[in-house]
Amino acid sequence: MSENDDTNGKKPEGEAKELTIGKAKKNTVAVEGKKEAALKPKRKISIGWVLGMLILILIAISFVLAPAIQAFVGKSTSDGIVFGKYGKQEIKYAYGNYFYDQVQNYADQYKSSGMDQTQALYQIWKSAYDSTVIFTAINELATKAGIIAADEVVNRAIINSGAYNKDGKFDVATYQNASAETKASVEKSIRRSLPYQIVVDDVGTVLSSSAEAEYIAAMASKGRTFRYLVVNQNQYPNELASQYALQNKQLFYTMDLSIISVETAEQAKNLYESITSGQTTFEAAAVANSLDGYAAAEGRVGQLYYYGILSNFKNAEEALALLSAKEGDVLGPFEANGSFSLYKINSAPVESDYASDSTLASVKAYLAVNDSALIDTYLSDLAKDWAEKAKAEGLDELALQNNLEVVEVGSTPYNAGKSSYMSDFTYTDPAGLLRSAATGDVAKELYTAQPNTILDPIKVGSSYLLLEVGEDTQDEGMASYLSMFYDYYSGSQNQQDFSQALYTSDAFEDNFLTTFLTVVLGQ
């Protein structure tokens, strides 16, 4: 019997487009019109990657991997691949063992997922590995506890497994007509999984006291509503935003450009020479060679501000070349973050209209992200002033006077520990800002303040919240629901905690990623 088969053991509003290019990362472009796109350099196609894909094909079609492993990774490892250890037990992939079966099962799930092939291959092996780690650890615990798969229990489990059912019931004739190989396979699978299943069932069926259930139900049923207004960069005066833009004109020049990103400087240089000599066009070169998300659009990024390009240059001063370029110019190569880029200027850079609403919104968004200290004093003072007005006139009147929308937060219990038994602001705060703010002392204040009161401004990032504490509520339906199903949820939580404890145990030696890359993908 092989390893693992022990039978006794289992961004702010108004933000302009910003171009970001980085090797092997999904990058974003954020600029005029709130448009976002991603640049993701294509992975180099290596021999190891090809072999990995062949293994994936074998998994999806035949699932007969022993010959493939021997052919691809050598005779020295053809008896199995060791990915780690739990205690004295190796977490080994070998023909016919538990790990092997798990790879087959997950491959069957992923083969029609439409996922990127490399990602699918990783998910198949990682999911199978995780299952095997837990299986091995629990089987080791079962062995220490003296839990065995007794023949009588195995026979009963075979009958109840459904492997030989006909019309929903165990059928003797079906069993008798099954081949010896089928019988042996079913018995082996059940025998090795029984100790694991006994432990898992025991952990999951531990009953909690009625007092514990009542306590949790009472906490979950008590909630409080909230309402708030957001004071953010949009309240920063247009005059001050325009003044900042005039003092930093260069940042807000706009241009329309296309991009090609490749892995090496030599590739970029060769492409530049081919394009400028007329051997190919920028657009054709982008489709054929670019490693980013704009390749399918012939490299076209569109219009963006100069400040949105800077992060894509390892040396930001090199970006100045774009400001002096003419329509149709091809520039580069420039070193980016892990890649090399060529740019084509589709329309020459032009100075922005600092009186336009879209430009001012972009300037404010830039300030909120890149120079929040500059606007913070103004927003802080404004928030304090508005908070006093809200206390005197009401939050709704303040919102009406300033054309703001009140964010309504439904009844939410005080869930300081992020308990899975209770709701929290993740589900009740539609804007998400109170969710970000409600930690530590702020959270305590939210639930200790008197109902129907306006709190002092709460800072969240570069914004401020003007918050009104609402009414305390009692959800008897939630209390009844949790009381009824608490044992089920508690059992599930016990199993999750148990699995987490096994993963964090000092007995667990995890070498999955290194082994996957070097042996499975052959890198």
JSON list of C-alpha atoms in Angstrom, two decimals, residues 23-138:
[
{"chain": "A", "resi": 23, "resn": "LYS", "atom": "CA", "xyz": [5.95, 41.82, -14.96]},
{"chain": "A", "resi": 24, "resn": "ALA", "atom": "CA", "xyz": [3.86, 38.84, -14.02]},
{"chain": "A", "resi": 25, "resn": "LYS", "atom": "CA", "xyz": [1.24, 40.97, -12.31]},
{"chain": "A", "resi": 26, "resn": "LYS", "atom": "CA", "xyz": [-2.17, 42.09, -13.36]},
{"chain": "A", "resi": 27, "resn": "ASN", "atom": "CA", "xyz": [-1.85, 45.82, -13.65]},
{"chain": "A", "resi": 28, "resn": "THR", "atom": "CA", "xyz": [-4.50, 48.45, -13.78]},
{"chain": "A", "resi": 29, "resn": "VAL", "atom": "CA", "xyz": [-5.12, 51.61, -15.66]},
{"chain": "A", "resi": 30, "resn": "ALA", "atom": "CA", "xyz": [-7.29, 54.00, -13.87]},
{"chain": "A", "resi": 31, "resn": "VAL", "atom": "CA", "xyz": [-8.03, 57.75, -15.91]},
{"chain": "A", "resi": 32, "resn": "GLU", "atom": "CA", "xyz": [-10.74, 59.81, -17.51]},
{"chain": "A", "resi": 33, "resn": "GLY", "atom": "CA", "xyz": [-14.18, 58.23, -17.39]},
{"chain": "A", "resi": 34, "resn": "LYS", "atom": "CA", "xyz": [-13.19, 55.82, -14.57]},
{"chain": "A", "resi": 35, "resn": "LYS", "atom": "CA", "xyz": [-11.95, 53.27, -17.12]},
{"chain": "A", "resi": 36, "resn": "GLU", "atom": "CA", "xyz": [-9.83, 50.40, -15.86]},
{"chain": "A", "resi": 37, "resn": "ALA", "atom": "CA", "xyz": [-7.80, 47.85, -17.76]},
{"chain": "A", "resi": 38, "resn": "ALA", "atom": "CA", "xyz": [-5.15, 45.32, -16.90]},
{"chain": "A", "resi": 39, "resn": "LEU", "atom": "CA", "xyz": [-1.69, 44.62, -18.19]},
{"chain": "A", "resi": 40, "resn": "LYS", "atom": "CA", "xyz": [-0.41, 41.16, -17.55]},
{"chain": "A", "resi": 41, "resn": "PRO", "atom": "CA", "xyz": [2.82, 40.10, -19.21]},
{"chain": "A", "resi": 42, "resn": "LYS", "atom": "CA", "xyz": [2.44, 36.74, -20.82]},
{"chain": "A", "resi": 43, "resn": "ARG", "atom": "CA", "xyz": [4.31, 33.94, -19.21]},
{"chain": "A", "resi": 44, "resn": "LYS", "atom": "CA", "xyz": [7.35, 32.65, -21.03]},
{"chain": "A", "resi": 45, "resn": "ILE", "atom": "CA", "xyz": [6.59, 29.30, -22.62]},
{"chain": "A", "resi": 46, "resn": "SER", "atom": "CA", "xyz": [9.23, 26.94, -21.26]},
{"chain": "A", "resi": 47, "resn": "ILE", "atom": "CA", "xyz": [9.79, 23.22, -21.73]},
{"chain": "A", "resi": 48, "resn": "GLY", "atom": "CA", "xyz": [8.64, 22.75, -18.15]},
{"chain": "A", "resi": 49, "resn": "TRP", "atom": "CA", "xyz": [5.41, 24.59, -18.88]},
{"chain": "A", "resi": 50, "resn": "VAL", "atom": "CA", "xyz": [4.79, 22.40, -21.93]},
{"chain": "A", "resi": 51, "resn": "LEU", "atom": "CA", "xyz": [5.40, 19.27, -19.88]},
{"chain": "A", "resi": 52, "resn": "GLY", "atom": "CA", "xyz": [3.02, 20.60, -17.25]},
{"chain": "A", "resi": 53, "resn": "MET", "atom": "CA", "xyz": [0.35, 21.09, -19.89]},
{"chain": "A", "resi": 54, "resn": "LEU", "atom": "CA", "xyz": [0.91, 17.54, -21.15]},
{"chain": "A", "resi": 55, "resn": "ILE", "atom": "CA", "xyz": [0.35, 16.28, -17.63]},
{"chain": "A", "resi": 56, "resn": "LEU", "atom": "CA", "xyz": [-2.87, 18.32, -17.44]},
{"chain": "A", "resi": 57, "resn": "ILE", "atom": "CA", "xyz": [-4.06, 16.76, -20.70]},
{"chain": "A", "resi": 58, "resn": "LEU", "atom": "CA", "xyz": [-3.28, 13.31, -19.37]},
{"chain": "A", "resi": 59, "resn": "ILE", "atom": "CA", "xyz": [-5.19, 14.12, -16.20]},
{"chain": "A", "resi": 60, "resn": "ALA", "atom": "CA", "xyz": [-8.22, 15.37, -18.09]},
{"chain": "A", "resi": 61, "resn": "ILE", "atom": "CA", "xyz": [-8.34, 12.56, -20.63]},
{"chain": "A", "resi": 62, "resn": "SER", "atom": "CA", "xyz": [-6.91, 9.35, -19.24]},
{"chain": "A", "resi": 63, "resn": "PHE", "atom": "CA", "xyz": [-5.83, 10.04, -15.65]},
{"chain": "A", "resi": 64, "resn": "VAL", "atom": "CA", "xyz": [-3.05, 7.48, -16.12]},
{"chain": "A", "resi": 65, "resn": "LEU", "atom": "CA", "xyz": [-0.13, 9.49, -14.77]},
{"chain": "A", "resi": 66, "resn": "ALA", "atom": "CA", "xyz": [2.44, 6.96, -13.59]},
{"chain": "A", "resi": 67, "resn": "PRO", "atom": "CA", "xyz": [4.01, 6.49, -17.05]},
{"chain": "A", "resi": 68, "resn": "ALA", "atom": "CA", "xyz": [3.87, 10.25, -17.63]},
{"chain": "A", "resi": 69, "resn": "ILE", "atom": "CA", "xyz": [5.65, 11.00, -14.38]},
{"chain": "A", "resi": 70, "resn": "GLN", "atom": "CA", "xyz": [8.38, 8.47, -15.13]},
{"chain": "A", "resi": 71, "resn": "ALA", "atom": "CA", "xyz": [8.84, 9.94, -18.60]},
{"chain": "A", "resi": 72, "resn": "PHE", "atom": "CA", "xyz": [8.83, 13.58, -17.53]},
{"chain": "A", "resi": 73, "resn": "VAL", "atom": "CA", "xyz": [10.53, 13.67, -14.14]},
{"chain": "A", "resi": 74, "resn": "GLY", "atom": "CA", "xyz": [12.82, 10.65, -14.34]},
{"chain": "A", "resi": 75, "resn": "LYS", "atom": "CA", "xyz": [13.06, 7.16, -12.93]},
{"chain": "A", "resi": 76, "resn": "SER", "atom": "CA", "xyz": [14.38, 8.42, -9.62]},
{"chain": "A", "resi": 77, "resn": "THR", "atom": "CA", "xyz": [10.95, 9.86, -8.77]},
{"chain": "A", "resi": 78, "resn": "SER", "atom": "CA", "xyz": [8.72, 7.55, -10.79]},
{"chain": "A", "resi": 79, "resn": "ASP", "atom": "CA", "xyz": [7.68, 5.78, -7.56]},
{"chain": "A", "resi": 80, "resn": "GLY", "atom": "CA", "xyz": [6.10, 8.99, -6.37]},
{"chain": "A", "resi": 81, "resn": "ILE", "atom": "CA", "xyz": [6.57, 12.68, -5.73]},
{"chain": "A", "resi": 82, "resn": "VAL", "atom": "CA", "xyz": [6.98, 13.84, -2.13]},
{"chain": "A", "resi": 83, "resn": "PHE", "atom": "CA", "xyz": [5.40, 17.25, -1.50]},
{"chain": "A", "resi": 84, "resn": "GLY", "atom": "CA", "xyz": [5.86, 17.40, 2.26]},
{"chain": "A", "resi": 85, "resn": "LYS", "atom": "CA", "xyz": [5.49, 15.49, 5.51]},
{"chain": "A", "resi": 86, "resn": "TYR", "atom": "CA", "xyz": [3.07, 15.30, 8.40]},
{"chain": "A", "resi": 87, "resn": "GLY", "atom": "CA", "xyz": [4.81, 13.81, 11.37]},
{"chain": "A", "resi": 88, "resn": "LYS", "atom": "CA", "xyz": [6.60, 10.77, 10.00]},
{"chain": "A", "resi": 89, "resn": "GLN", "atom": "CA", "xyz": [4.21, 10.35, 7.08]},
{"chain": "A", "resi": 90, "resn": "GLU", "atom": "CA", "xyz": [5.21, 11.66, 3.66]},
{"chain": "A", "resi": 91, "resn": "ILE", "atom": "CA", "xyz": [2.66, 13.60, 1.64]},
{"chain": "A", "resi": 92, "resn": "LYS", "atom": "CA", "xyz": [3.37, 11.64, -1.49]},
{"chain": "A", "resi": 93, "resn": "TYR", "atom": "CA", "xyz": [1.78, 11.47, -4.92]},
{"chain": "A", "resi": 94, "resn": "ALA", "atom": "CA", "xyz": [2.03, 7.89, -6.17]},
{"chain": "A", "resi": 95, "resn": "TYR", "atom": "CA", "xyz": [0.03, 5.79, -8.58]},
{"chain": "A", "resi": 96, "resn": "GLY", "atom": "CA", "xyz": [-3.21, 4.59, -7.00]},
{"chain": "A", "resi": 97, "resn": "ASN", "atom": "CA", "xyz": [-2.85, 6.30, -3.61]},
{"chain": "A", "resi": 98, "resn": "TYR", "atom": "CA", "xyz": [-5.13, 8.86, -2.00]},
{"chain": "A", "resi": 99, "resn": "PHE", "atom": "CA", "xyz": [-3.26, 11.84, -3.44]},
{"chain": "A", "resi": 100, "resn": "TYR", "atom": "CA", "xyz": [-3.48, 10.27, -6.90]},
{"chain": "A", "resi": 101, "resn": "ASP", "atom": "CA", "xyz": [-7.24, 9.78, -6.57]},
{"chain": "A", "resi": 102, "resn": "GLN", "atom": "CA", "xyz": [-7.69, 13.37, -5.40]},
{"chain": "A", "resi": 103, "resn": "VAL", "atom": "CA", "xyz": [-5.81, 14.67, -8.45]},
{"chain": "A", "resi": 104, "resn": "GLN", "atom": "CA", "xyz": [-8.18, 12.70, -10.67]},
{"chain": "A", "resi": 105, "resn": "ASN", "atom": "CA", "xyz": [-11.23, 14.03, -8.84]},
{"chain": "A", "resi": 106, "resn": "TYR", "atom": "CA", "xyz": [-10.18, 17.68, -9.03]},
{"chain": "A", "resi": 107, "resn": "ALA", "atom": "CA", "xyz": [-9.02, 17.34, -12.62]},
{"chain": "A", "resi": 108, "resn": "ASP", "atom": "CA", "xyz": [-12.50, 16.15, -13.54]},
{"chain": "A", "resi": 109, "resn": "GLN", "atom": "CA", "xyz": [-13.94, 19.27, -11.88]},
{"chain": "A", "resi": 110, "resn": "TYR", "atom": "CA", "xyz": [-11.56, 21.73, -13.53]},
{"chain": "A", "resi": 111, "resn": "LYS", "atom": "CA", "xyz": [-11.22, 20.33, -17.03]},
{"chain": "A", "resi": 112, "resn": "SER", "atom": "CA", "xyz": [-14.33, 22.18, -18.26]},
{"chain": "A", "resi": 113, "resn": "SER", "atom": "CA", "xyz": [-13.89, 25.30, -16.11]},
{"chain": "A", "resi": 114, "resn": "GLY", "atom": "CA", "xyz": [-12.51, 27.51, -18.89]},
{"chain": "A", "resi": 115, "resn": "MET", "atom": "CA", "xyz": [-9.76, 28.64, -16.49]},
{"chain": "A", "resi": 116, "resn": "ASP", "atom": "CA", "xyz": [-6.28, 29.51, -17.71]},
{"chain": "A", "resi": 117, "resn": "GLN", "atom": "CA", "xyz": [-4.50, 26.18, -18.16]},
{"chain": "A", "resi": 118, "resn": "THR", "atom": "CA", "xyz": [-1.54, 26.93, -15.92]},
{"chain": "A", "resi": 119, "resn": "GLN", "atom": "CA", "xyz": [-3.86, 28.20, -13.21]},
{"chain": "A", "resi": 120, "resn": "ALA", "atom": "CA", "xyz": [-6.10, 25.15, -13.58]},
{"chain": "A", "resi": 121, "resn": "LEU", "atom": "CA", "xyz": [-3.10, 22.85, -13.29]},
{"chain": "A", "resi": 122, "resn": "TYR", "atom": "CA", "xyz": [-2.03, 24.59, -10.10]},
{"chain": "A", "resi": 123, "resn": "GLN", "atom": "CA", "xyz": [-5.53, 24.48, -8.61]},
{"chain": "A", "resi": 124, "resn": "ILE", "atom": "CA", "xyz": [-5.88, 20.76, -9.36]},
{"chain": "A", "resi": 125, "resn": "TRP", "atom": "CA", "xyz": [-2.64, 19.84, -7.64]},
{"chain": "A", "resi": 126, "resn": "LYS", "atom": "CA", "xyz": [-3.02, 22.30, -4.76]},
{"chain": "A", "resi": 127, "resn": "SER", "atom": "CA", "xyz": [-6.57, 21.18, -3.96]},
{"chain": "A", "resi": 128, "resn": "ALA", "atom": "CA", "xyz": [-5.54, 17.53, -4.12]},
{"chain": "A", "resi": 129, "resn": "TYR", "atom": "CA", "xyz": [-2.52, 18.28, -1.93]},
{"chain": "A", "resi": 130, "resn": "ASP", "atom": "CA", "xyz": [-4.57, 20.13, 0.70]},
{"chain": "A", "resi": 131, "resn": "SER", "atom": "CA", "xyz": [-7.04, 17.26, 0.89]},
{"chain": "A", "resi": 132, "resn": "THR", "atom": "CA", "xyz": [-4.19, 14.79, 1.28]},
{"chain": "A", "resi": 133, "resn": "VAL", "atom": "CA", "xyz": [-2.54, 16.81, 4.05]},
{"chain": "A", "resi": 134, "resn": "ILE", "atom": "CA", "xyz": [-5.72, 16.73, 6.12]},
{"chain": "A", "resi": 135, "resn": "PHE", "atom": "CA", "xyz": [-6.31, 13.07, 5.27]},
{"chain": "A", "resi": 136, "resn": "THR", "atom": "CA", "xyz": [-2.78, 12.12, 6.34]},
{"chain": "A", "resi": 137, "resn": "ALA", "atom": "CA", "xyz": [-2.87, 14.17, 9.55]},
{"chain": "A", "resi": 138, "resn": "ILE", "atom": "CA", "xyz": [-6.24, 12.81, 10.64]}
]
